[in-house]
Amino acid sequence: MTSNLCPGVRTCVTPTTLRLQHGLPIPHTPAASASAAPVTPADTHDYFTEVADDYRAWSADYNMHFGYWRPGLNPLRREGMLREMNRAVGRALQLPDAGPACVIDLGCGAGATARTLVSDRAGLYAVTVTNVAAQNRIAGRLDAQEGVSDRLAHIEADYTRTGLPTAMADGAWAVESACYASGTAKADFIAEAARLLKPGARLVVVDGFLLRRCPGRLAGWLHRLWADSWAVPTLAVRDDFTAALRNHGFADVQVRSLRWRVAPSALHIPVLATRFTLAELWKARGRLTPWRRKHIVASYCSLALGLFWGEFDYCMVTAVKAS
């Protein structure tokens, strides 16, 4: 039932999207594919394992996301903007001012967001979830350097089936990781987040979103090239994602565009990616592995994709687990 009219999105008109349109619950089934070779969870695992160390070129603390600029921050200093994105997530969680709290990072990379928030606040404990062992090894080393190992736990699991206790978390987030769940609604990710959160707790998702199920030909092609290069099945469609939140018991769903907040850090990409490419090609004598080459391609594509304002946005989505 997948449409062939949407060249950049593998899940355009599917049973899932029809259910969303009619307010019906979404079954946890893999999204339909219009491609002979869809991105698989194994591809995503292999990609992050292979390029784990390459992310250090972007951030010494392994912040594997764009930065958040605000007045007072130097737009030429990337690390400060990256940490500010972590703190923007912390503010959006709206945790109680006093007392201990437990939070979960779903798709944590090397745990940079959790590390920032735990370092900033005594009494905060964090559990991070990734299925990439190499990322947890990096996270453990950086935790020790920051002196926060006793308040961080890194588990290796699928973030749609974590095995963690129900209603354990006072807050949860996903920074540029919800996109790795299946389908344009990311319903499997949302269902697990809903299960893990306490009533009244907040979910914060920072990610790129498609604004239409069927982007234009050029935007669709660029989205597919970007997604395949970073081992992403597809970006979420913003309206599908927010509908899925409501269908899984979330209330007060709010969407805030961060397009201008992330632009200063995104503008670091051309110089950094070119310098990184030349240096790595020199060290490897021109022989980079396929995923490392794709990682470089995706870096350039991410900046180009952001130019399609009518097709794509970079947003912070917040929602409250209903009581």
Coordinates of C-alpha atoms in Angstrom, one line a residue, residues 12-308:
C12 CA 4.2 7.5 2.7
V13 CA 0.7 6.1 2.4
T14 CA 0.6 3.1 4.7
P15 CA -1.8 1.4 7.1
T16 CA 0.0 3.4 9.9
T17 CA -0.6 6.8 8.3
L18 CA -4.2 5.9 7.5
R19 CA -4.8 4.9 11.1
L20 CA -3.2 8.2 12.2
Q21 CA -5.6 10.2 10.0
H22 CA -8.6 8.5 11.5
G23 CA -7.4 8.5 15.1
L24 CA -7.0 4.8 15.4
P25 CA -4.2 3.1 17.4
I26 CA -1.0 2.2 15.6
P27 CA 0.1 -1.4 15.6
H28 CA 3.8 -2.1 16.3
T29 CA 4.7 -3.4 12.9
P30 CA 7.7 -2.4 10.7
A31 CA 7.0 0.4 8.2
A32 CA 6.5 -0.6 4.6
S33 CA 9.3 0.1 2.3
A34 CA 9.4 1.4 -1.2
S35 CA 13.1 0.4 -1.5
A36 CA 14.7 -2.9 -2.3
A37 CA 17.3 -2.3 0.4
P38 CA 15.7 -0.4 3.4
V39 CA 18.0 0.6 6.3
T40 CA 17.9 -2.1 9.0
P41 CA 18.7 -2.0 12.7
A42 CA 21.8 -4.0 11.9
D43 CA 22.9 -1.2 9.5
T44 CA 22.5 1.4 12.2
H45 CA 24.5 -0.7 14.7
D46 CA 27.3 -1.2 12.2
Y47 CA 27.4 2.4 11.3
F48 CA 27.7 3.7 14.8
T49 CA 30.2 1.0 15.7
E50 CA 32.4 1.9 12.7
V51 CA 32.3 5.6 13.1
A52 CA 32.3 5.8 16.9
D53 CA 35.7 7.5 17.1
D54 CA 35.0 9.9 14.2
Y55 CA 32.5 11.9 16.3
R56 CA 35.3 13.2 18.4
A57 CA 36.2 15.5 15.5
W58 CA 32.8 17.2 16.1
S59 CA 32.9 17.2 19.9
A60 CA 35.6 16.3 22.4
D61 CA 32.8 15.3 24.8
Y62 CA 31.1 13.3 22.1
N63 CA 28.0 15.5 21.8
M64 CA 26.6 13.8 18.7
H65 CA 24.1 16.5 17.8
F66 CA 23.8 20.1 16.7
G67 CA 24.3 23.0 19.1
Y68 CA 21.8 25.5 20.6
W69 CA 22.9 29.1 20.2
R70 CA 21.6 31.8 22.4
P71 CA 22.8 35.4 23.0
G72 CA 26.0 35.4 25.0
L73 CA 27.4 32.3 23.3
N74 CA 30.2 32.6 20.8
P75 CA 28.9 31.1 17.5
L76 CA 32.5 30.2 16.6
R77 CA 32.9 28.0 19.7
R78 CA 31.0 24.8 18.9
E79 CA 31.4 22.9 22.2
G80 CA 29.6 25.6 24.2
M81 CA 26.6 25.5 21.9
L82 CA 26.5 21.7 22.0
R83 CA 26.4 21.7 25.8
E84 CA 23.8 24.4 25.7
M85 CA 21.6 22.0 23.7
N86 CA 22.0 19.5 26.5
R87 CA 20.9 22.2 29.0
A88 CA 18.0 23.2 26.8
V89 CA 16.8 19.6 27.1
G90 CA 17.2 19.7 30.9
R91 CA 15.1 22.9 31.1
A92 CA 12.4 21.4 29.0
L93 CA 12.1 18.3 31.3
Q94 CA 10.9 20.7 34.1
L95 CA 12.1 18.4 36.8
P96 CA 11.3 19.3 40.4
D97 CA 13.7 21.7 42.0
A98 CA 14.5 19.6 45.0
G99 CA 15.1 16.0 45.7
P100 CA 16.6 13.1 43.7
A101 CA 15.3 12.4 40.2
C102 CA 15.9 9.6 37.7
V103 CA 16.0 10.3 34.0
I104 CA 16.5 8.2 30.8
D105 CA 18.3 9.1 27.6
L106 CA 16.8 6.9 24.8
G107 CA 19.5 6.6 22.1
C108 CA 22.2 8.3 24.0
G109 CA 25.3 8.0 21.8
A110 CA 28.2 8.3 24.3
G111 CA 26.0 9.8 27.0
A112 CA 27.0 13.5 26.6
T113 CA 23.5 15.0 27.4
A114 CA 23.1 12.9 30.5
R115 CA 26.7 13.7 31.5
T116 CA 26.0 17.4 31.2
L117 CA 22.8 17.3 33.2
V118 CA 24.1 15.1 36.0
S119 CA 27.2 17.3 36.3
D120 CA 25.0 20.4 36.6
R121 CA 22.6 19.0 39.2
A122 CA 23.3 17.1 42.4
G123 CA 20.8 14.4 43.1
L124 CA 20.1 13.6 39.4
Y125 CA 20.6 10.1 38.3
A126 CA 20.5 9.0 34.6
V127 CA 20.2 5.8 32.7
T128 CA 21.3 5.9 29.1
V129 CA 20.3 3.4 26.4
T130 CA 22.2 2.5 23.3
N131 CA 22.7 -0.8 21.4
V132 CA 26.2 0.1 20.5
A133 CA 28.8 -1.3 22.9
A134 CA 31.6 1.0 21.6
Q135 CA 29.5 4.1 22.6
N136 CA 29.1 2.8 26.2
R137 CA 32.9 2.2 26.5
I138 CA 33.5 5.8 25.4
A139 CA 30.8 7.0 27.8
G140 CA 32.3 5.1 30.8
R141 CA 35.7 6.7 30.2
L142 CA 34.2 10.2 29.9
D143 CA 32.0 9.7 33.0
A144 CA 35.1 8.9 35.0
Q145 CA 36.9 12.0 33.8
E146 CA 33.9 14.1 34.9
G147 CA 33.6 12.4 38.2
V148 CA 30.0 11.3 37.7
S149 CA 30.3 7.6 37.2
D150 CA 28.3 6.9 40.4
R151 CA 25.2 8.6 39.0
L152 CA 25.2 7.3 35.5
A153 CA 24.3 3.8 34.2
H154 CA 24.8 2.9 30.6
I155 CA 22.8 -0.1 29.3
E156 CA 23.1 -1.9 26.0
A157 CA 19.6 -2.4 24.7
D158 CA 17.1 -1.6 21.9
Y159 CA 15.5 1.6 23.1
T160 CA 12.1 0.3 21.9
R161 CA 12.4 -2.7 24.2
T162 CA 14.7 -1.6 27.0
G163 CA 13.6 -4.1 29.7
L164 CA 13.7 -1.3 32.3
P165 CA 10.9 -1.1 34.9
T166 CA 7.6 0.5 34.0
A167 CA 7.0 4.1 35.3
M168 CA 10.6 4.4 36.6
A169 CA 11.6 7.8 35.1
D170 CA 10.9 11.4 36.1
G171 CA 11.8 12.4 32.6
A172 CA 13.2 11.1 29.3
W173 CA 14.6 12.5 26.1
A174 CA 15.9 11.6 22.7
V175 CA 18.3 14.0 21.0
E176 CA 18.7 13.1 17.3
S177 CA 17.9 9.5 18.1
A178 CA 14.1 9.1 17.7
C179 CA 14.7 9.1 13.9
Y180 CA 16.3 5.7 14.2
A181 CA 13.0 4.1 15.2
S182 CA 10.8 2.6 12.4
G183 CA 8.1 4.5 10.4
T184 CA 7.2 8.1 10.1
A185 CA 5.3 8.1 13.4
K186 CA 8.1 6.4 15.4
A187 CA 5.3 4.6 17.3
D188 CA 7.5 1.9 18.8
F189 CA 9.8 4.5 20.3
I190 CA 6.9 6.5 21.7
A191 CA 5.3 3.4 23.2
E192 CA 8.4 2.5 25.1
A193 CA 8.9 6.1 26.3
A194 CA 5.3 6.1 27.6
R195 CA 5.8 2.9 29.4
L196 CA 9.0 4.1 31.2
L197 CA 7.7 7.5 32.3
K198 CA 5.9 8.2 35.5
P199 CA 2.5 10.0 35.2
G200 CA 3.1 13.7 34.8
A201 CA 6.7 13.2 33.6
R202 CA 7.9 14.8 30.4
L203 CA 9.4 13.5 27.2
V204 CA 11.6 15.8 25.2
V205 CA 12.6 14.9 21.6
V206 CA 15.0 17.0 19.6
D207 CA 15.3 16.0 16.0
G208 CA 14.8 16.8 12.3
F209 CA 11.3 16.3 11.0
L210 CA 9.7 16.1 7.6
L211 CA 6.8 18.5 7.3
R212 CA 5.1 16.5 4.6
R213 CA 4.7 12.8 4.0
C214 CA 5.6 13.3 0.3
P215 CA 8.4 15.8 0.0
G216 CA 9.3 17.3 -3.4
R217 CA 11.5 15.4 -5.7
L218 CA 14.8 17.1 -4.9
A219 CA 14.1 17.3 -1.1
G220 CA 13.0 13.6 -1.2
W221 CA 16.1 12.5 -2.9
L222 CA 18.3 14.5 -0.6
H223 CA 16.5 13.1 2.5
R224 CA 17.0 9.6 1.2
L225 CA 20.7 10.1 0.5
W226 CA 21.1 11.7 4.0
A227 CA 19.2 9.0 5.7
D228 CA 20.9 6.1 4.0
S229 CA 24.3 7.6 4.7
W230 CA 23.6 8.0 8.4
A231 CA 21.7 4.6 8.6
V232 CA 18.4 6.3 9.4
P233 CA 15.2 4.4 8.2
T234 CA 13.4 7.8 7.7
L235 CA 12.9 11.0 9.5
A236 CA 9.6 11.3 11.4
V237 CA 6.8 13.2 9.7
R238 CA 6.0 15.9 12.3
D239 CA 2.2 15.5 12.3
D240 CA 2.5 11.7 12.4
F241 CA 4.8 11.9 15.3
T242 CA 2.6 14.3 17.4
A243 CA -0.5 12.2 16.6
A244 CA 1.3 9.1 17.8
L245 CA 2.2 10.8 21.1
R246 CA -1.4 11.6 21.7
N247 CA -2.4 8.0 20.8
H248 CA 0.0 6.7 23.4
G249 CA -1.3 8.7 26.3
F250 CA 0.7 11.9 26.1
A251 CA -0.9 15.3 26.6
D252 CA 0.2 18.9 26.3
V253 CA 2.2 18.1 23.1
Q254 CA 4.1 21.2 22.0
V255 CA 6.4 21.7 19.0
R256 CA 9.0 24.4 18.9
S257 CA 11.2 25.0 15.8
L258 CA 14.9 25.3 16.6
R259 CA 15.9 26.1 13.1
W260 CA 17.7 29.4 13.9
R261 CA 19.1 28.0 17.2
V262 CA 21.0 25.2 15.5
A263 CA 22.1 27.2 12.4
P264 CA 25.3 28.6 13.9
S265 CA 26.6 25.1 14.8
A266 CA 25.4 23.7 11.4
L267 CA 27.5 26.3 9.7
H268 CA 30.6 24.6 11.2
I269 CA 30.0 21.6 9.0
P270 CA 31.6 22.6 5.6
V271 CA 35.0 23.5 7.0
L272 CA 35.1 20.8 9.6
A273 CA 33.9 18.0 7.3
T274 CA 36.3 19.0 4.6
R275 CA 39.3 19.2 6.9
F276 CA 38.3 15.9 8.5
T277 CA 37.9 14.2 5.1
L278 CA 41.3 15.3 3.9
A279 CA 43.0 14.3 7.1
E280 CA 41.4 10.9 7.2
L281 CA 42.0 10.2 3.5
W282 CA 45.7 11.1 4.1
K283 CA 46.0 8.8 7.1
A284 CA 44.1 6.0 5.4
R285 CA 45.9 6.5 2.1
G286 CA 42.6 7.1 0.4
R287 CA 40.9 4.0 1.7
L288 CA 38.0 4.8 4.0
T289 CA 35.5 2.1 4.9
P290 CA 32.0 2.5 3.3
W291 CA 30.3 3.7 6.5
R292 CA 33.0 6.3 7.1
R293 CA 32.6 7.6 3.6
K294 CA 28.8 7.7 4.1
H295 CA 29.3 9.6 7.4
I296 CA 31.1 12.3 5.5
V297 CA 28.4 12.5 2.8
A298 CA 25.6 12.8 5.4
S299 CA 27.4 15.6 7.1
Y300 CA 27.2 17.7 4.0
C301 CA 23.7 16.6 3.2
S302 CA 22.4 17.6 6.7
L303 CA 23.3 21.2 6.0
A304 CA 21.7 21.1 2.5
L305 CA 18.5 19.5 3.8
G306 CA 18.1 22.3 6.2
L307 CA 17.7 24.7 3.3
F308 CA 14.3 23.2 2.4

